[in-house]
Amino acid sequence: MHVPHSDAGDLWPGDSALTLPDWHELLAAFCGHIGDQPEDHPVTRWAHALALVHLTAREQPLRDDEFDWDRADLVGRIDHWVAGRSERPAPTSLGAAIDDMAAAQVRATWLLRNADDVSDEEVHTAWFLLASLADGWTDLVAETLGHAGAWRGYRTAGSLLRDTL
């Protein structure tokens, strides 16, 4: 599978200072509401592409190697874009955090649409994980931008995601 990638991140108006989307914008990108236009924030464009990779991987599981390459490429693009605009190194890979959130969102939506009973514990757990990753994203961004008191919960939520997949 080929997901088109753009290097147009260099055209983003917020180029002189690091600006990052909040978790609401990332979820909107995962759902396809933003991130599909050239003028959208480059991180939301790459987040949208990551969600498409995860969705396609769910639908075509025999092509995992190709999807892993696409995911690694997108994660690298996000990390490179952030590193080029940040005065401090990110505490962890923001690209990997977005990749984890995209995977969690695709899984939670799939479970919700395919569950016999939407009150099933597995559905609840998937949405709780996504919410935890969103909280962790907020704190990861705050830490990356140098705001004090950032929560370190992303690493915990990320490990929960890997345990559920």
CSV table of N, CA and C in Angstrom, one decimal:
chain,number,residue,atom,x,y,z
A,1,MET,N,0.8,-1.2,0.0
A,1,MET,CA,0.0,0.0,0.0
A,1,MET,C,0.9,1.2,0.0
A,2,HIS,N,0.5,2.2,-0.8
A,2,HIS,CA,1.2,3.4,-0.8
A,2,HIS,C,0.3,4.5,-0.3
A,3,VAL,N,0.7,5.2,0.8
A,3,VAL,CA,0.0,6.3,1.3
A,3,VAL,C,0.8,7.6,0.8
A,4,PRO,N,0.2,8.5,0.1
A,4,PRO,CA,0.9,9.6,-0.4
A,4,PRO,C,1.4,10.5,0.8
A,5,HIS,N,2.6,10.9,0.7
A,5,HIS,CA,3.2,11.7,1.8
A,5,HIS,C,3.7,13.0,1.1
A,6,SER,N,3.5,14.1,1.8
A,6,SER,CA,4.0,15.3,1.3
A,6,SER,C,5.1,15.9,2.2
A,7,ASP,N,6.1,16.5,1.5
A,7,ASP,CA,7.1,17.2,2.3
A,7,ASP,C,6.7,18.7,2.4
A,8,ALA,N,5.4,19.0,2.2
A,8,ALA,CA,5.0,20.4,2.2
A,8,ALA,C,4.9,20.9,3.6
A,9,GLY,N,5.4,20.2,4.6
A,9,GLY,CA,5.5,20.7,6.0
A,9,GLY,C,6.3,21.9,6.0
A,10,ASP,N,7.2,22.1,5.1
A,10,ASP,CA,8.0,23.3,5.1
A,10,ASP,C,7.2,24.5,4.7
A,11,LEU,N,6.0,24.3,4.2
A,11,LEU,CA,5.1,25.5,3.8
A,11,LEU,C,4.2,25.9,4.9
A,12,TRP,N,4.2,25.2,6.1
A,12,TRP,CA,3.3,25.5,7.2
A,12,TRP,C,3.6,26.9,7.7
A,13,PRO,N,2.6,27.8,7.9
A,13,PRO,CA,2.8,29.1,8.3
A,13,PRO,C,3.5,29.2,9.7
A,14,GLY,N,3.3,28.3,10.5
A,14,GLY,CA,3.9,28.3,11.9
A,14,GLY,C,5.3,27.8,11.9
A,15,ASP,N,6.0,27.9,10.8
A,15,ASP,CA,7.3,27.3,10.6
A,15,ASP,C,8.4,27.9,11.6
A,16,SER,N,8.3,29.2,12.0
A,16,SER,CA,9.3,29.8,12.8
A,16,SER,C,9.3,29.3,14.2
A,17,ALA,N,8.2,28.8,14.7
A,17,ALA,CA,8.1,28.3,16.1
A,17,ALA,C,7.3,26.9,16.0
A,18,LEU,N,7.7,26.1,16.9
A,18,LEU,CA,7.0,24.8,17.0
A,18,LEU,C,5.5,25.0,17.4
A,19,THR,N,4.6,24.5,16.6
A,19,THR,CA,3.2,24.5,17.0
A,19,THR,C,2.8,23.0,16.7
A,20,LEU,N,2.1,22.5,17.6
A,20,LEU,CA,1.6,21.1,17.5
A,20,LEU,C,0.1,21.0,17.7
A,21,PRO,N,-0.5,20.2,16.9
A,21,PRO,CA,-2.0,20.0,17.1
A,21,PRO,C,-2.3,19.4,18.5
A,22,ASP,N,-3.5,19.8,19.0
A,22,ASP,CA,-3.9,19.2,20.3
A,22,ASP,C,-4.6,17.8,20.0
A,23,TRP,N,-5.0,17.1,21.0
A,23,TRP,CA,-5.5,15.8,20.8
A,23,TRP,C,-6.8,15.8,20.0
A,24,HIS,N,-7.6,16.9,20.1
A,24,HIS,CA,-8.9,17.0,19.4
A,24,HIS,C,-8.6,17.0,17.9
A,25,GLU,N,-7.5,17.8,17.5
A,25,GLU,CA,-7.2,17.8,16.1
A,25,GLU,C,-6.6,16.5,15.6
A,26,LEU,N,-5.9,15.8,16.4
A,26,LEU,CA,-5.4,14.5,16.0
A,26,LEU,C,-6.5,13.5,15.8
A,27,LEU,N,-7.5,13.5,16.7
A,27,LEU,CA,-8.6,12.6,16.5
A,27,LEU,C,-9.4,12.9,15.3
A,28,ALA,N,-9.6,14.2,15.0
A,28,ALA,CA,-10.3,14.7,13.8
A,28,ALA,C,-9.5,14.2,12.6
A,29,ALA,N,-8.2,14.3,12.6
A,29,ALA,CA,-7.4,13.8,11.5
A,29,ALA,C,-7.5,12.3,11.3
A,30,PHE,N,-7.5,11.5,12.4
A,30,PHE,CA,-7.6,10.1,12.3
A,30,PHE,C,-9.0,9.7,11.7
A,31,CYS,N,-10.0,10.5,12.0
A,31,CYS,CA,-11.3,10.2,11.4
A,31,CYS,C,-11.5,10.8,10.0
A,32,GLY,N,-10.5,11.5,9.5
A,32,GLY,CA,-10.6,12.1,8.2
A,32,GLY,C,-11.3,13.4,8.0
A,33,HIS,N,-11.5,14.1,9.2
A,33,HIS,CA,-12.2,15.4,9.1
A,33,HIS,C,-11.2,16.5,8.8
A,34,ILE,N,-9.9,16.3,9.1
A,34,ILE,CA,-8.9,17.3,8.8
A,34,ILE,C,-7.7,16.4,8.4
A,35,GLY,N,-6.7,17.1,7.8
A,35,GLY,CA,-5.4,16.4,7.5
A,35,GLY,C,-5.4,15.9,6.1
A,36,ASP,N,-6.3,16.2,5.3
A,36,ASP,CA,-6.3,15.7,3.9
A,36,ASP,C,-6.1,16.8,2.9
A,37,GLN,N,-5.8,18.0,3.4
A,37,GLN,CA,-5.7,19.2,2.5
A,37,GLN,C,-4.2,19.7,2.6
A,38,PRO,N,-3.6,20.2,1.5
A,38,PRO,CA,-2.3,20.6,1.5
A,38,PRO,C,-2.0,21.8,2.6
A,39,GLU,N,-3.0,22.6,2.8
A,39,GLU,CA,-2.8,23.7,3.8
A,39,GLU,C,-3.0,23.3,5.3
A,40,ASP,N,-3.4,22.0,5.5
A,40,ASP,CA,-3.5,21.5,6.9
A,40,ASP,C,-2.2,21.4,7.5
A,41,HIS,N,-2.1,21.5,8.8
A,41,HIS,CA,-0.9,21.3,9.6
A,41,HIS,C,-0.2,20.0,9.2
A,42,PRO,N,1.1,20.0,8.9
A,42,PRO,CA,1.7,18.8,8.5
A,42,PRO,C,1.6,17.6,9.4
A,43,VAL,N,1.6,17.9,10.7
A,43,VAL,CA,1.4,16.8,11.7
A,43,VAL,C,0.0,16.2,11.6
A,44,THR,N,-1.0,17.0,11.3
A,44,THR,CA,-2.3,16.4,11.1
A,44,THR,C,-2.4,15.7,9.8
A,45,ARG,N,-1.7,16.1,8.8
A,45,ARG,CA,-1.7,15.4,7.5
A,45,ARG,C,-1.0,14.0,7.7
A,46,TRP,N,0.1,14.0,8.5
A,46,TRP,CA,0.8,12.7,8.7
A,46,TRP,C,-0.1,11.8,9.7
A,47,ALA,N,-0.8,12.4,10.6
A,47,ALA,CA,-1.6,11.7,11.5
A,47,ALA,C,-2.8,11.0,10.7
A,48,HIS,N,-3.3,11.8,9.8
A,48,HIS,CA,-4.4,11.2,8.9
A,48,HIS,C,-3.8,10.0,8.1
A,49,ALA,N,-2.6,10.2,7.6
A,49,ALA,CA,-2.0,9.1,6.8
A,49,ALA,C,-1.8,7.9,7.7
A,50,LEU,N,-1.3,8.1,8.9
A,50,LEU,CA,-1.1,7.0,9.8
A,50,LEU,C,-2.4,6.2,10.1
A,51,ALA,N,-3.5,6.9,10.3
A,51,ALA,CA,-4.8,6.3,10.5
A,51,ALA,C,-5.2,5.4,9.3
A,52,LEU,N,-4.9,6.0,8.1
A,52,LEU,CA,-5.2,5.2,6.9
A,52,LEU,C,-4.4,3.9,6.8
A,53,VAL,N,-3.1,4.0,7.2
A,53,VAL,CA,-2.3,2.8,7.2
A,53,VAL,C,-2.8,1.8,8.2
A,54,HIS,N,-3.2,2.2,9.4
A,54,HIS,CA,-3.7,1.3,10.4
A,54,HIS,C,-5.0,0.7,9.9
A,55,LEU,N,-5.9,1.5,9.3
A,55,LEU,CA,-7.2,1.0,8.8
A,55,LEU,C,-6.9,0.0,7.7
A,56,THR,N,-6.1,0.3,6.8
A,56,THR,CA,-5.8,-0.6,5.7
A,56,THR,C,-5.1,-1.9,6.2
A,57,ALA,N,-4.2,-1.8,7.2
A,57,ALA,CA,-3.6,-3.0,7.8
A,57,ALA,C,-4.6,-3.9,8.4
A,58,ARG,N,-5.6,-3.3,9.0
A,58,ARG,CA,-6.7,-4.1,9.7
A,58,ARG,C,-7.5,-4.8,8.6
A,59,GLU,N,-7.7,-4.2,7.5
A,59,GLU,CA,-8.5,-4.8,6.4
A,59,GLU,C,-7.6,-5.8,5.5
A,60,GLN,N,-6.3,-5.6,5.5
A,60,GLN,CA,-5.4,-6.4,4.7
A,60,GLN,C,-4.3,-6.9,5.5
A,61,PRO,N,-4.5,-7.8,6.5
A,61,PRO,CA,-3.4,-8.1,7.5
A,61,PRO,C,-2.2,-8.9,6.9
A,62,LEU,N,-2.3,-9.4,5.7
A,62,LEU,CA,-1.2,-10.1,5.1
A,62,LEU,C,-0.1,-9.2,4.6
A,63,ARG,N,-0.3,-7.9,4.6
A,63,ARG,CA,0.8,-7.0,4.1
A,63,ARG,C,1.4,-6.2,5.2
A,64,ASP,N,1.6,-6.8,6.4
A,64,ASP,CA,2.1,-6.1,7.5
A,64,ASP,C,3.5,-5.5,7.3
A,65,ASP,N,4.4,-6.1,6.6
A,65,ASP,CA,5.7,-5.5,6.4
A,65,ASP,C,5.6,-4.2,5.6
A,66,GLU,N,4.8,-4.1,4.6
A,66,GLU,CA,4.6,-2.9,3.9
A,66,GLU,C,4.0,-1.8,4.8
A,67,PHE,N,3.1,-2.2,5.6
A,67,PHE,CA,2.5,-1.2,6.5
A,67,PHE,C,3.5,-0.7,7.6
A,68,ASP,N,4.3,-1.6,8.1
A,68,ASP,CA,5.3,-1.2,9.0
A,68,ASP,C,6.3,-0.2,8.4
A,69,TRP,N,6.6,-0.4,7.2
A,69,TRP,CA,7.5,0.6,6.5
A,69,TRP,C,6.8,1.9,6.4
A,70,ASP,N,5.6,1.9,6.0
A,70,ASP,CA,4.8,3.2,5.9
A,70,ASP,C,4.7,3.9,7.2
A,71,ARG,N,4.4,3.1,8.2
A,71,ARG,CA,4.3,3.7,9.6
A,71,ARG,C,5.6,4.3,10.0
A,72,ALA,N,6.7,3.6,9.8
A,72,ALA,CA,8.0,4.0,10.2
A,72,ALA,C,8.4,5.3,9.5
A,73,ASP,N,8.1,5.4,8.2
A,73,ASP,CA,8.3,6.6,7.4
A,73,ASP,C,7.6,7.8,7.9
A,74,LEU,N,6.3,7.6,8.2
A,74,LEU,CA,5.5,8.7,8.8
A,74,LEU,C,5.9,9.1,10.1
A,75,VAL,N,6.2,8.2,11.0
A,75,VAL,CA,6.7,8.5,12.3
A,75,VAL,C,8.0,9.3,12.2
A,76,GLY,N,8.9,8.9,11.3
A,76,GLY,CA,10.1,9.6,11.1
A,76,GLY,C,9.9,11.0,10.6
A,77,ARG,N,9.0,11.2,9.7
A,77,ARG,CA,8.6,12.5,9.2
A,77,ARG,C,8.2,13.4,10.3
A,78,ILE,N,7.3,12.9,11.2
A,78,ILE,CA,6.8,13.7,12.3
A,78,ILE,C,8.0,14.1,13.2
A,79,ASP,N,8.8,13.1,13.6
A,79,ASP,CA,9.9,13.4,14.5
A,79,ASP,C,10.9,14.4,13.9
A,80,HIS,N,11.2,14.2,12.6
A,80,HIS,CA,12.1,15.1,11.9
A,80,HIS,C,11.5,16.6,11.8
A,81,TRP,N,10.2,16.7,11.6
A,81,TRP,CA,9.6,18.0,11.5
A,81,TRP,C,9.6,18.7,12.9
A,82,VAL,N,9.3,17.9,13.9
A,82,VAL,CA,9.4,18.5,15.3
A,82,VAL,C,10.8,18.9,15.6
A,83,ALA,N,11.8,18.0,15.4
A,83,ALA,CA,13.2,18.3,15.8
A,83,ALA,C,13.7,19.5,15.1
A,84,GLY,N,13.2,19.8,13.8
A,84,GLY,CA,13.7,20.9,13.1
A,84,GLY,C,13.1,22.2,13.6
A,85,ARG,N,12.1,22.2,14.5
A,85,ARG,CA,11.4,23.4,14.9
A,85,ARG,C,11.5,23.6,16.4
A,86,SER,N,12.0,22.6,17.1
A,86,SER,CA,12.0,22.6,18.6
A,86,SER,C,13.3,23.1,19.1
A,87,GLU,N,13.3,23.8,20.2
A,87,GLU,CA,14.5,24.3,20.9
A,87,GLU,C,15.1,23.2,21.8
A,88,ARG,N,14.3,22.2,22.1
A,88,ARG,CA,14.7,21.2,23.0
A,88,ARG,C,14.3,19.8,22.4
A,89,PRO,N,15.1,18.8,22.7
A,89,PRO,CA,14.7,17.5,22.1
A,89,PRO,C,13.4,17.0,22.8
A,90,ALA,N,12.6,16.3,22.0
A,90,ALA,CA,11.3,15.8,22.6
A,90,ALA,C,11.7,14.7,23.5
A,91,PRO,N,10.9,14.5,24.6
A,91,PRO,CA,11.3,13.5,25.6
A,91,PRO,C,11.1,12.1,25.1
A,92,THR,N,10.3,11.9,24.1
A,92,THR,CA,10.1,10.6,23.4
A,92,THR,C,9.6,10.9,22.0
A,93,SER,N,9.5,10.0,21.2
A,93,SER,CA,9.1,10.2,19.8
A,93,SER,C,7.6,10.6,19.7
A,94,LEU,N,7.4,11.8,19.3
A,94,LEU,CA,6.0,12.3,19.1
A,94,LEU,C,5.4,11.5,17.9
A,95,GLY,N,6.2,11.2,16.9
A,95,GLY,CA,5.6,10.3,15.8
A,95,GLY,C,5.1,9.0,16.3
A,96,ALA,N,5.8,8.4,17.2
A,96,ALA,CA,5.4,7.1,17.8
A,96,ALA,C,4.1,7.3,18.6
A,97,ALA,N,4.1,8.4,19.4
A,97,ALA,CA,2.9,8.7,20.2
A,97,ALA,C,1.6,8.8,19.3
A,98,ILE,N,1.8,9.5,18.1
A,98,ILE,CA,0.7,9.7,17.2
A,98,ILE,C,0.3,8.4,16.6
A,99,ASP,N,1.3,7.6,16.2
A,99,ASP,CA,1.1,6.2,15.7
A,99,ASP,C,0.3,5.4,16.6
A,100,ASP,N,0.7,5.4,17.9
A,100,ASP,CA,-0.1,4.6,18.9
A,100,ASP,C,-1.5,5.1,19.0
A,101,MET,N,-1.7,6.5,19.0
A,101,MET,CA,-3.1,7.0,19.1
A,101,MET,C,-3.9,6.6,17.8
A,102,ALA,N,-3.2,6.6,16.7
A,102,ALA,CA,-4.0,6.3,15.4
A,102,ALA,C,-4.4,4.8,15.5
A,103,ALA,N,-3.5,3.9,16.0
A,103,ALA,CA,-3.8,2.5,16.1
A,103,ALA,C,-4.9,2.3,17.1
A,104,ALA,N,-4.9,3.0,18.2
A,104,ALA,CA,-5.9,2.9,19.2
A,104,ALA,C,-7.3,3.4,18.7
A,105,GLN,N,-7.3,4.5,17.9
A,105,GLN,CA,-8.5,5.0,17.4
A,105,GLN,C,-9.1,4.1,16.4
A,106,VAL,N,-8.3,3.6,15.5
A,106,VAL,CA,-8.8,2.6,14.5
A,106,VAL,C,-9.4,1.4,15.1
A,107,ARG,N,-8.7,0.9,16.1
A,107,ARG,CA,-9.1,-0.3,16.8
A,107,ARG,C,-10.4,-0.1,17.6
A,108,ALA,N,-10.5,1.1,18.3
A,108,ALA,CA,-11.7,1.4,19.1
A,108,ALA,C,-12.9,1.5,18.2
A,109,THR,N,-12.7,2.2,17.1
A,109,THR,CA,-13.8,2.4,16.1
A,109,THR,C,-14.3,1.1,15.5
A,110,TRP,N,-13.3,0.3,15.2
A,110,TRP,CA,-13.6,-1.0,14.6
A,110,TRP,C,-14.4,-1.9,15.6
A,111,LEU,N,-14.0,-1.9,16.9
A,111,LEU,CA,-14.7,-2.7,17.9
A,111,LEU,C,-16.1,-2.1,18.1
A,112,LEU,N,-16.2,-0.8,18.1
A,112,LEU,CA,-17.6,-0.2,18.3
A,112,LEU,C,-18.5,-0.6,17.2
A,113,ARG,N,-18.0,-0.6,16.0
A,113,ARG,CA,-18.8,-0.9,14.8
A,113,ARG,C,-19.1,-2.4,14.7
A,114,ASN,N,-18.3,-3.2,15.2
A,114,ASN,CA,-18.4,-4.7,15.0
A,114,ASN,C,-18.8,-5.5,16.3
A,115,ALA,N,-19.0,-4.8,17.4
A,115,ALA,CA,-19.3,-5.5,18.6
A,115,ALA,C,-20.8,-5.9,18.6
A,116,ASP,N,-21.1,-7.1,19.2
A,116,ASP,CA,-22.5,-7.5,19.3
A,116,ASP,C,-23.2,-6.7,20.4
A,117,ASP,N,-22.4,-6.2,21.3
A,117,ASP,CA,-22.9,-5.4,22.4
A,117,ASP,C,-21.9,-4.3,22.7
A,118,VAL,N,-22.3,-3.0,22.4
A,118,VAL,CA,-21.4,-1.9,22.5
A,118,VAL,C,-21.0,-1.7,24.0
A,119,SER,N,-21.7,-2.3,24.9
A,119,SER,CA,-21.3,-2.1,26.3
A,119,SER,C,-20.3,-3.2,26.7
A,120,ASP,N,-19.8,-4.0,25.8
A,120,ASP,CA,-18.8,-5.0,26.0
A,120,ASP,C,-17.5,-4.4,26.6
A,121,GLU,N,-16.9,-5.1,27.6
A,121,GLU,CA,-15.7,-4.6,28.3
A,121,GLU,C,-14.6,-4.3,27.3
A,122,GLU,N,-14.5,-5.1,26.2
A,122,GLU,CA,-13.4,-4.8,25.3
A,122,GLU,C,-13.6,-3.5,24.6
A,123,VAL,N,-14.8,-3.1,24.2
A,123,VAL,CA,-15.1,-1.8,23.6
A,123,VAL,C,-14.7,-0.7,24.6
A,124,HIS,N,-15.2,-0.9,25.8
A,124,HIS,CA,-14.9,0.2,26.8
A,124,HIS,C,-13.4,0.3,27.0
A,125,THR,N,-12.7,-0.8,27.1
A,125,THR,CA,-11.2,-0.7,27.3
A,125,THR,C,-10.5,0.0,26.2
A,126,ALA,N,-11.0,-0.3,25.0
A,126,ALA,CA,-10.3,0.3,23.8
A,126,ALA,C,-10.5,1.8,23.8
A,127,TRP,N,-11.7,2.3,24.1
A,127,TRP,CA,-12.0,3.7,24.2
A,127,TRP,C,-11.3,4.4,25.4
A,128,PHE,N,-11.2,3.7,26.5
A,128,PHE,CA,-10.4,4.2,27.6
A,128,PHE,C,-9.0,4.3,27.3
A,129,LEU,N,-8.4,3.4,26.6
A,129,LEU,CA,-7.0,3.5,26.2
A,129,LEU,C,-6.8,4.7,25.3
A,130,LEU,N,-7.7,4.9,24.3
A,130,LEU,CA,-7.6,6.1,23.4
A,130,LEU,C,-7.6,7.3,24.2
A,131,ALA,N,-8.5,7.4,25.2
A,131,ALA,CA,-8.6,8.6,26.1
A,131,ALA,C,-7.3,8.8,26.8
A,132,SER,N,-6.7,7.7,27.3
A,132,SER,CA,-5.5,7.8,28.1
A,132,SER,C,-4.3,8.3,27.2
A,133,LEU,N,-4.3,7.8,26.0
A,133,LEU,CA,-3.3,8.3,25.0
A,133,LEU,C,-3.5,9.7,24.7
A,134,ALA,N,-4.7,10.2,24.5
A,134,ALA,CA,-5.0,11.6,24.3
A,134,ALA,C,-4.5,12.5,25.4
A,135,ASP,N,-4.8,12.0,26.7
A,135,ASP,CA,-4.3,12.8,27.8
A,135,ASP,C,-2.8,12.8,27.8
A,136,GLY,N,-2.2,11.7,27.5
A,136,GLY,CA,-0.7,11.6,27.4
A,136,GLY,C,-0.1,12.5,26.4
A,137,TRP,N,-0.9,12.6,25.2
A,137,TRP,CA,-0.4,13.5,24.2
A,137,TRP,C,-0.4,14.9,24.7
A,138,THR,N,-1.4,15.3,25.4
A,138,THR,CA,-1.4,16.7,25.9
A,138,THR,C,-0.2,17.0,26.7
A,139,ASP,N,0.1,16.1,27.6
A,139,ASP,CA,1.2,16.2,28.5
A,139,ASP,C,2.6,16.1,27.8
A,140,LEU,N,2.6,15.2,26.8
A,140,LEU,CA,3.9,15.1,26.0
A,140,LEU,C,4.2,16.4,25.2
A,141,VAL,N,3.1,17.0,24.7
A,141,VAL,CA,3.3,18.3,24.0
A,141,VAL,C,3.8,19.3,25.0
A,142,ALA,N,3.1,19.4,26.1
A,142,ALA,CA,3.5,20.4,27.1
A,142,ALA,C,5.0,20.2,27.5
A,143,GLU,N,5.4,19.0,27.7
A,143,GLU,CA,6.8,18.7,28.1
A,143,GLU,C,7.7,19.1,26.9
A,144,THR,N,7.3,18.8,25.7
A,144,THR,CA,8.2,19.1,24.5
A,144,THR,C,8.3,20.6,24.4
A,145,LEU,N,7.2,21.3,24.7
A,145,LEU,CA,7.3,22.8,24.5
A,145,LEU,C,7.9,23.5,25.8
A,146,GLY,N,8.2,22.7,26.8
A,146,GLY,CA,8.9,23.2,28.0
A,146,GLY,C,8.0,23.7,29.1
A,147,HIS,N,6.7,23.2,29.1
A,147,HIS,CA,5.8,23.6,30.2
A,147,HIS,C,6.0,22.7,31.3
A,148,ALA,N,6.1,23.3,32.5
A,148,ALA,CA,6.4,22.5,33.7
A,148,ALA,C,5.2,21.6,34.1
A,149,GLY,N,5.5,20.5,34.8
A,149,GLY,CA,4.4,19.7,35.4
A,149,GLY,C,3.8,18.8,34.4
A,150,ALA,N,4.5,18.5,33.3
A,150,ALA,CA,3.9,17.6,32.3
A,150,ALA,C,3.7,16.2,32.9
A,151,TRP,N,2.6,15.6,32.6
A,151,TRP,CA,2.3,14.2,33.1
A,151,TRP,C,3.2,13.2,32.2
A,152,ARG,N,3.7,12.2,32.8
A,152,ARG,CA,4.5,11.2,32.1
A,152,ARG,C,3.7,10.0,31.8
A,153,GLY,N,2.4,10.1,31.7
A,153,GLY,CA,1.5,9.0,31.5
A,153,GLY,C,1.5,8.4,30.1
A,154,TYR,N,2.1,9.1,29.1
A,154,TYR,CA,2.1,8.5,27.7
A,154,TYR,C,2.8,7.2,27.7
A,155,ARG,N,3.9,7.1,28.3
A,155,ARG,CA,4.6,5.9,28.3
A,155,ARG,C,3.8,4.7,28.8
A,156,THR,N,3.1,4.9,29.9
A,156,THR,CA,2.2,3.9,30.5
A,156,THR,C,1.1,3.5,29.5
A,157,ALA,N,0.4,4.5,29.0
A,157,ALA,CA,-0.7,4.3,28.1
A,157,ALA,C,-0.2,3.6,26.8
A,158,GLY,N,1.0,4.0,26.3
A,158,GLY,CA,1.6,3.4,25.1
A,158,GLY,C,1.9,1.9,25.3
A,159,SER,N,2.4,1.6,26.5
A,159,SER,CA,2.6,0.2,26.8
A,159,SER,C,1.3,-0.6,26.9
A,160,LEU,N,0.3,0.0,27.4
A,160,LEU,CA,-1.0,-0.7,27.4
A,160,LEU,C,-1.5,-0.9,26.0
A,161,LEU,N,-1.3,0.0,25.1
A,161,LEU,CA,-1.7,-0.2,23.7
A,161,LEU,C,-1.0,-1.4,23.1
A,162,ARG,N,0.3,-1.5,23.3
A,162,ARG,CA,1.0,-2.6,22.7
A,162,ARG,C,0.6,-4.0,23.3
A,163,ASP,N,0.1,-3.9,24.6
A,163,ASP,CA,-0.4,-5.2,25.2
A,163,ASP,C,-1.7,-5.6,24.7
A,164,THR,N,-2.5,-4.6,24.2
A,164,THR,CA,-3.8,-5.0,23.7
A,164,THR,C,-3.9,-5.3,22.2
A,165,LEU,N,-2.8,-5.0,21.5
A,165,LEU,CA,-2.8,-5.3,20.0
A,165,LEU,C,-2.3,-6.6,19.7
